[in-house]
CSV table of C-alpha atoms and ligand atoms in Angstrom, one decimal:
chain,number,residue,atom,x,y,z
A,1,UNK,CA,41.3,72.6,81.5
A,2,UNK,CA,39.3,71.5,84.6
A,3,UNK,CA,37.1,68.4,84.4
A,4,UNK,CA,33.4,69.3,83.8
A,5,UNK,CA,30.5,69.2,86.2
A,6,UNK,CA,27.5,67.3,84.9
A,7,UNK,CA,24.1,68.6,85.9
A,8,UNK,CA,21.4,65.9,85.3
A,9,UNK,CA,18.1,67.8,85.1
A,10,UNK,CA,20.2,70.9,84.2
A,11,UNK,CA,17.5,72.1,81.9
A,12,UNK,CA,14.9,72.1,84.7
A,13,UNK,CA,13.9,75.0,86.9
A,14,UNK,CA,16.4,74.5,89.6
A,15,UNK,CA,18.9,72.8,87.3
A,16,UNK,CA,19.2,75.8,85.0
A,17,UNK,CA,20.1,78.0,88.0
A,18,UNK,CA,22.7,75.5,89.1
A,19,UNK,CA,24.1,75.4,85.5
A,20,UNK,CA,24.2,79.2,85.3
A,21,UNK,CA,26.0,79.6,88.7
A,22,UNK,CA,28.5,76.9,87.8
A,23,UNK,CA,29.3,78.7,84.6
A,24,UNK,CA,29.7,81.9,86.6
A,25,UNK,CA,32.1,80.1,88.9
A,26,UNK,CA,34.3,79.2,85.9
A,27,UNK,CA,33.3,75.5,85.6
A,28,UNK,CA,32.8,73.6,82.4
A,29,UNK,CA,29.3,72.3,82.6
A,30,UNK,CA,27.6,69.4,80.9
A,31,UNK,CA,23.8,69.4,81.0
A,32,UNK,CA,22.2,66.0,80.8
A,33,UNK,CA,18.7,66.1,79.5
A,34,UNK,CA,16.3,63.8,77.6
A,35,UNK,CA,15.8,66.7,75.1
A,36,UNK,CA,19.0,68.8,75.3
A,37,UNK,CA,18.2,70.7,72.0
A,38,UNK,CA,15.2,72.3,73.6
A,39,UNK,CA,17.0,73.7,76.7
A,40,UNK,CA,17.7,77.4,77.1
A,41,UNK,CA,21.2,77.4,78.6
A,42,UNK,CA,24.2,79.7,78.9
A,43,UNK,CA,26.6,79.8,75.9
A,44,UNK,CA,29.3,77.2,76.0
A,45,UNK,CA,27.4,74.6,78.0
A,46,UNK,CA,27.9,71.1,76.7
A,47,UNK,CA,24.5,69.4,76.0
A,48,UNK,CA,24.2,65.6,76.3
A,49,UNK,CA,21.2,63.4,75.7
A,50,UNK,CA,20.6,60.8,78.4
A,51,UNK,CA,17.7,59.4,80.4
A,52,UNK,CA,18.6,58.2,83.9
A,53,UNK,CA,16.2,55.3,83.6
A,54,UNK,CA,18.4,53.8,80.8
A,55,UNK,CA,22.0,53.1,81.6
A,56,UNK,CA,23.5,53.0,78.1
A,57,UNK,CA,23.9,56.8,77.4
A,58,UNK,CA,25.0,57.7,80.9
A,59,UNK,CA,28.5,56.3,80.7
A,60,UNK,CA,29.6,58.6,77.8
A,61,UNK,CA,27.7,61.5,79.2
A,62,UNK,CA,29.3,61.3,82.7
A,63,UNK,CA,32.8,60.3,81.6
A,64,UNK,CA,35.6,62.4,83.2
A,65,UNK,CA,33.3,64.5,85.3
A,66,UNK,CA,34.6,66.0,88.5
A,67,UNK,CA,31.1,66.4,89.9
A,68,UNK,CA,27.6,65.3,89.2
A,69,UNK,CA,24.4,67.1,90.4
A,70,UNK,CA,21.3,65.0,90.2
A,71,UNK,CA,18.2,67.2,90.1
A,72,UNK,CA,15.6,65.0,88.4
A,73,UNK,CA,11.9,65.3,88.9
A,74,UNK,CA,10.4,61.8,89.4
A,75,UNK,CA,7.1,60.6,87.9
A,76,UNK,CA,4.3,59.6,90.3
A,77,UNK,CA,2.9,56.4,88.8
A,78,UNK,CA,2.6,53.3,91.1
A,79,UNK,CA,4.7,51.2,88.7
A,80,UNK,CA,6.2,51.2,85.2
A,81,UNK,CA,8.4,53.8,83.5
A,82,UNK,CA,6.8,56.8,85.1
A,83,UNK,CA,7.1,55.6,88.7
A,84,UNK,CA,9.5,57.2,91.2
A,85,UNK,CA,11.3,53.9,91.5
A,86,UNK,CA,12.6,54.2,87.9
A,87,UNK,CA,14.1,57.7,88.4
A,88,UNK,CA,15.1,58.3,92.0
A,89,UNK,CA,16.1,54.7,92.7
A,90,UNK,CA,17.1,52.9,89.5
A,91,UNK,CA,18.1,56.2,88.0
A,92,UNK,CA,20.4,57.1,90.9
A,93,UNK,CA,21.9,53.6,90.8
A,94,UNK,CA,22.5,53.9,87.0
A,95,UNK,CA,24.3,57.2,87.6
A,96,UNK,CA,26.5,55.9,90.4
A,97,UNK,CA,27.4,52.8,88.3
A,98,UNK,CA,28.3,55.0,85.3
A,99,UNK,CA,30.3,57.3,87.5
A,100,UNK,CA,32.2,54.4,88.9
A,101,UNK,CA,32.8,52.8,85.5
A,102,UNK,CA,34.5,56.0,84.3
A,103,UNK,CA,37.2,55.3,86.8
A,104,UNK,CA,36.9,58.7,88.4
A,105,UNK,CA,35.6,59.8,91.8
A,106,UNK,CA,33.2,62.6,91.1
A,107,UNK,CA,31.5,64.4,94.0
A,108,UNK,CA,27.8,63.5,93.7
A,109,UNK,CA,25.2,66.0,94.9
A,110,UNK,CA,21.8,64.5,95.1
A,111,UNK,CA,18.8,66.7,95.2
A,112,UNK,CA,16.2,64.8,97.3
A,113,UNK,CA,13.5,66.3,99.5
A,114,UNK,CA,12.2,66.7,103.0
A,115,UNK,CA,9.7,64.0,104.3
A,116,UNK,CA,11.8,61.0,103.0
A,117,UNK,CA,12.0,59.4,106.4
A,118,UNK,CA,8.3,60.1,107.2
A,119,UNK,CA,6.7,57.2,105.4
A,120,UNK,CA,3.2,58.2,106.7
A,121,UNK,CA,3.3,61.5,104.8
A,122,UNK,CA,0.6,61.7,102.0
A,123,UNK,CA,3.3,62.2,99.4
A,124,UNK,CA,4.2,58.6,99.8
A,125,UNK,CA,0.9,57.6,98.2
A,126,UNK,CA,2.4,58.6,94.8
A,127,UNK,CA,4.2,55.5,93.8
A,128,UNK,CA,6.0,55.3,97.2
A,129,UNK,CA,7.9,58.4,96.2
A,130,UNK,CA,9.4,59.0,99.6
A,131,UNK,CA,10.5,55.3,100.1
A,132,UNK,CA,12.2,55.3,96.7
A,133,UNK,CA,13.9,58.7,97.3
A,134,UNK,CA,15.3,57.4,100.6
A,135,UNK,CA,16.5,54.3,98.9
A,136,UNK,CA,18.2,56.4,96.3
A,137,UNK,CA,19.8,58.5,99.0
A,138,UNK,CA,21.0,55.4,100.7
A,139,UNK,CA,22.7,54.3,97.5
A,140,UNK,CA,24.5,57.5,97.3
A,141,UNK,CA,25.6,57.4,100.9
A,142,UNK,CA,26.9,53.8,100.5
A,143,UNK,CA,28.5,54.4,97.1
A,144,UNK,CA,32.0,55.2,98.5
A,145,UNK,CA,32.0,58.3,96.3
A,146,UNK,CA,32.3,61.8,97.8
A,147,UNK,CA,28.7,63.1,98.1
A,148,UNK,CA,26.2,65.6,99.5
A,149,UNK,CA,22.5,64.9,99.9
A,150,UNK,CA,20.4,68.1,99.7
A,151,UNK,CA,16.8,67.8,100.9
A,152,UNK,CA,14.9,70.9,99.9
A,153,UNK,CA,11.6,71.8,101.5
A,154,UNK,CA,8.7,73.0,99.3
A,155,UNK,CA,10.2,74.9,96.3
A,156,UNK,CA,9.4,78.5,95.5
A,157,UNK,CA,10.5,80.7,92.6
A,158,UNK,CA,11.2,83.8,94.7
A,159,UNK,CA,12.3,84.5,98.2
A,160,UNK,CA,8.7,84.4,99.5
A,161,UNK,CA,9.8,82.8,102.8
A,162,UNK,CA,12.8,85.1,103.1
A,163,UNK,CA,16.4,84.8,101.9
A,164,UNK,CA,18.2,83.6,105.0
A,165,UNK,CA,19.1,79.9,104.8
A,166,UNK,CA,18.5,77.4,107.6
A,167,UNK,CA,20.0,73.9,107.3
A,168,UNK,CA,18.6,71.1,109.5
A,169,UNK,CA,19.3,67.4,109.9
A,170,UNK,CA,17.0,64.5,110.9
A,171,UNK,CA,14.0,65.4,108.7
A,172,UNK,CA,11.5,66.8,111.2
A,173,UNK,CA,10.7,70.2,109.8
A,174,UNK,CA,8.4,71.8,107.2
A,175,UNK,CA,8.6,75.0,105.2
A,176,UNK,CA,9.7,76.6,101.9
A,177,UNK,CA,12.9,77.3,100.1
A,178,UNK,CA,13.7,79.0,96.9
A,179,UNK,CA,15.1,77.2,93.9
A,180,UNK,CA,17.9,79.8,93.9
A,181,UNK,CA,18.9,78.7,97.5
A,182,UNK,CA,18.8,75.1,96.5
A,183,UNK,CA,21.0,75.8,93.5
A,184,UNK,CA,23.4,77.7,95.6
A,185,UNK,CA,23.5,74.8,98.1
A,186,UNK,CA,24.4,72.4,95.3
A,187,UNK,CA,27.2,74.8,93.9
A,188,UNK,CA,28.6,75.4,97.4
A,189,UNK,CA,28.5,71.7,98.3
A,190,UNK,CA,30.8,71.0,95.3
A,191,UNK,CA,33.2,73.8,96.5
A,192,UNK,CA,33.4,73.5,100.3
A,193,UNK,CA,34.8,70.3,101.8
A,194,UNK,CA,32.6,70.6,105.0
A,195,UNK,CA,29.5,69.6,102.9
A,196,UNK,CA,31.1,66.3,102.0
A,197,UNK,CA,29.5,63.2,103.5
A,198,UNK,CA,26.5,65.1,104.8
A,199,UNK,CA,22.7,65.0,104.4
A,200,UNK,CA,20.7,68.1,105.2
A,201,UNK,CA,17.3,69.8,104.9
A,202,UNK,CA,17.1,73.3,103.5
A,203,UNK,CA,14.7,76.1,104.5
A,204,UNK,CA,14.4,79.8,104.0
A,205,UNK,CA,13.4,82.2,106.7
A,206,UNK,CA,13.2,86.0,107.0
A,207,UNK,CA,16.6,87.6,106.7
A,208,UNK,CA,19.5,88.1,104.3
A,209,UNK,CA,20.9,85.5,102.0
A,210,UNK,CA,24.2,84.0,103.1
A,211,UNK,CA,27.3,85.4,101.6
A,212,UNK,CA,29.4,82.5,103.0
A,213,UNK,CA,28.1,79.0,103.2
A,214,UNK,CA,31.1,77.8,105.2
A,215,UNK,CA,29.6,78.5,108.7
A,216,UNK,CA,26.3,76.8,107.6
A,217,UNK,CA,28.2,73.6,106.5
A,218,UNK,CA,30.6,73.7,109.5
A,219,UNK,CA,27.6,73.0,111.8
A,220,UNK,CA,26.5,69.9,110.0
A,221,UNK,CA,27.1,66.4,111.5
A,222,UNK,CA,28.6,64.0,108.9
A,223,UNK,CA,26.4,61.0,108.1
A,224,UNK,CA,27.1,57.7,109.7
A,225,UNK,CA,26.9,55.6,106.6
A,226,UNK,CA,24.5,52.6,107.1
A,227,UNK,CA,25.5,49.1,106.1
A,228,UNK,CA,24.6,48.7,102.4
A,229,UNK,CA,20.9,47.8,102.5
A,230,UNK,CA,20.9,46.0,99.1
A,231,UNK,CA,18.4,46.5,96.4
A,232,UNK,CA,14.8,46.4,97.6
A,233,UNK,CA,12.0,45.6,95.3
B,1,NAP,N1,8.5,70.9,93.9
B,1,NAP,C1,8.9,70.9,95.1
B,1,NAP,O1,8.3,71.5,96.0
B,1,NAP,C2,10.1,70.1,95.5
B,1,NAP,C3,10.5,69.9,96.9
B,1,NAP,C4,11.6,69.2,97.2
B,1,NAP,C5,12.4,68.7,96.2
B,1,NAP,N2,12.1,68.8,94.9
B,1,NAP,C6,13.0,68.2,93.9
B,1,NAP,O2,13.9,69.3,93.5
B,1,NAP,C7,14.4,69.0,92.2
B,1,NAP,C8,14.3,70.2,91.3
B,1,NAP,O3,12.9,70.5,91.2
B,1,NAP,P1,12.4,71.5,90.0
B,1,NAP,O4,10.9,71.7,90.2
B,1,NAP,O5,13.2,72.6,89.8
B,1,NAP,O6,12.6,70.5,88.7
B,1,NAP,P2,11.9,70.6,87.3
B,1,NAP,O7,11.8,72.0,86.8
B,1,NAP,O8,10.6,69.8,87.3
B,1,NAP,O9,13.1,69.8,86.4
B,1,NAP,C9,13.4,68.5,86.7
B,1,NAP,C10,14.2,68.0,85.5
B,1,NAP,O10,14.2,66.5,85.7
B,1,NAP,C11,14.6,66.1,84.4
B,1,NAP,N3,14.2,64.7,84.3
B,1,NAP,C12,13.0,64.1,84.6
B,1,NAP,N4,13.0,62.8,84.3
B,1,NAP,C13,14.2,62.5,83.8
B,1,NAP,C14,14.9,61.3,83.4
B,1,NAP,N5,14.2,60.2,83.3
B,1,NAP,N6,16.2,61.4,83.0
B,1,NAP,C15,16.9,62.6,83.0
B,1,NAP,N7,16.3,63.8,83.4
B,1,NAP,C16,15.0,63.7,83.8
B,1,NAP,C17,13.9,66.9,83.4
B,1,NAP,O11,14.8,67.2,82.4
B,1,NAP,P3,14.5,66.9,80.8
B,1,NAP,O12,13.1,67.1,80.6
B,1,NAP,O13,15.4,68.0,80.2
B,1,NAP,O14,15.0,65.6,80.5
B,1,NAP,C18,13.6,68.2,84.2
B,1,NAP,O15,14.2,69.3,83.6
B,1,NAP,C19,13.6,67.7,91.7
B,1,NAP,O16,14.3,66.6,92.0
B,1,NAP,C20,12.4,67.8,92.6
B,1,NAP,O17,11.7,66.5,92.7
B,1,NAP,C21,10.9,69.5,94.5
C-alpha cells in the first residue's frame, strides 16, 4: 500500500477539494484538523486531530507520509495564539520538524499567498501576516525536504476569472484564482517532478482549464535557496 498524503487544513474549503482529488487519484489521504469529527470528507479518509501550533500531536499524525500539503488559514491578531506567527511560521516549523523526525522525506506543498514579498501591502497590518508567511516559506525552502510553495492570488469559489491557469514568479501581480485551481496545483505538484524546488504565484484568466500541468511547471525557474535565515522574533 502506498504511503499516505497528509492534508493539513484538509477540512477547509480548498483543503477538502485537495482531499477529494487525491482520493480520486488513488492516494491514501490523512486529513489533519483541529476538529476532524466535524469534517465532511470522502469515505476512507483517515482523520487525525492536531493543531499546527502545538508540536506534540503532529509527529504521530504525519508519520510515514509521502507528502504533506499545508493549507492552513492563519489568525490575524498582533500577538498571542491567534496571530499569523503561530500558524504560518511556528506551525510550519512544527510540521517540518515532525516530518523530519519521522525519518522520511515527504514532499511538502505549502499554500502561501501573493504579496508576501510586498511588506508595504495593507494585509501586513494584520499581525505582520505577510512577513510571517514569507518566513514560513523560507523555512520550507531551507528545510532540505522536497517542496513546492504555491502562492494563490485572491481565492474564488467558481471560475469567475476564467479557468485558464497562469503561473508567475517574483510576486509582482494581482488577480483571482479558484480554490479548485489551487487544489489542482497542489495535487499536480505532488505528481510532477518539475514543480519540485519551486515557488510560484497562481492566477486564473479567461480560457480553458489546463488538462496537463507539465508545460506550466516546465517553464518555472527553480528557487535559489537562500542561506538559512534563522528564527526571527
Ligand atoms: N482567502 C484568500 O483570498 C486567500 C488568498 C491566498 C491564499 N489563501 C490561503 O489559502 C489557504 C486555503 O484558504 P481557504 O479559504 O480555502 O481555507 P479555509 O476554508 O479557511 O480553511 C483553512 C483551514 O485551516 C485550518 N486551520 C486553521 N488553524 C489551524 C491550526 N492551528 N492547526 C491546524 N489547522 C488549522 C482549519 O482547519 P480545522 O478548523 O479543521 O482545524 C481550516 O479548515 C489558506 O492558507 C489561506 O490563508 C487565501
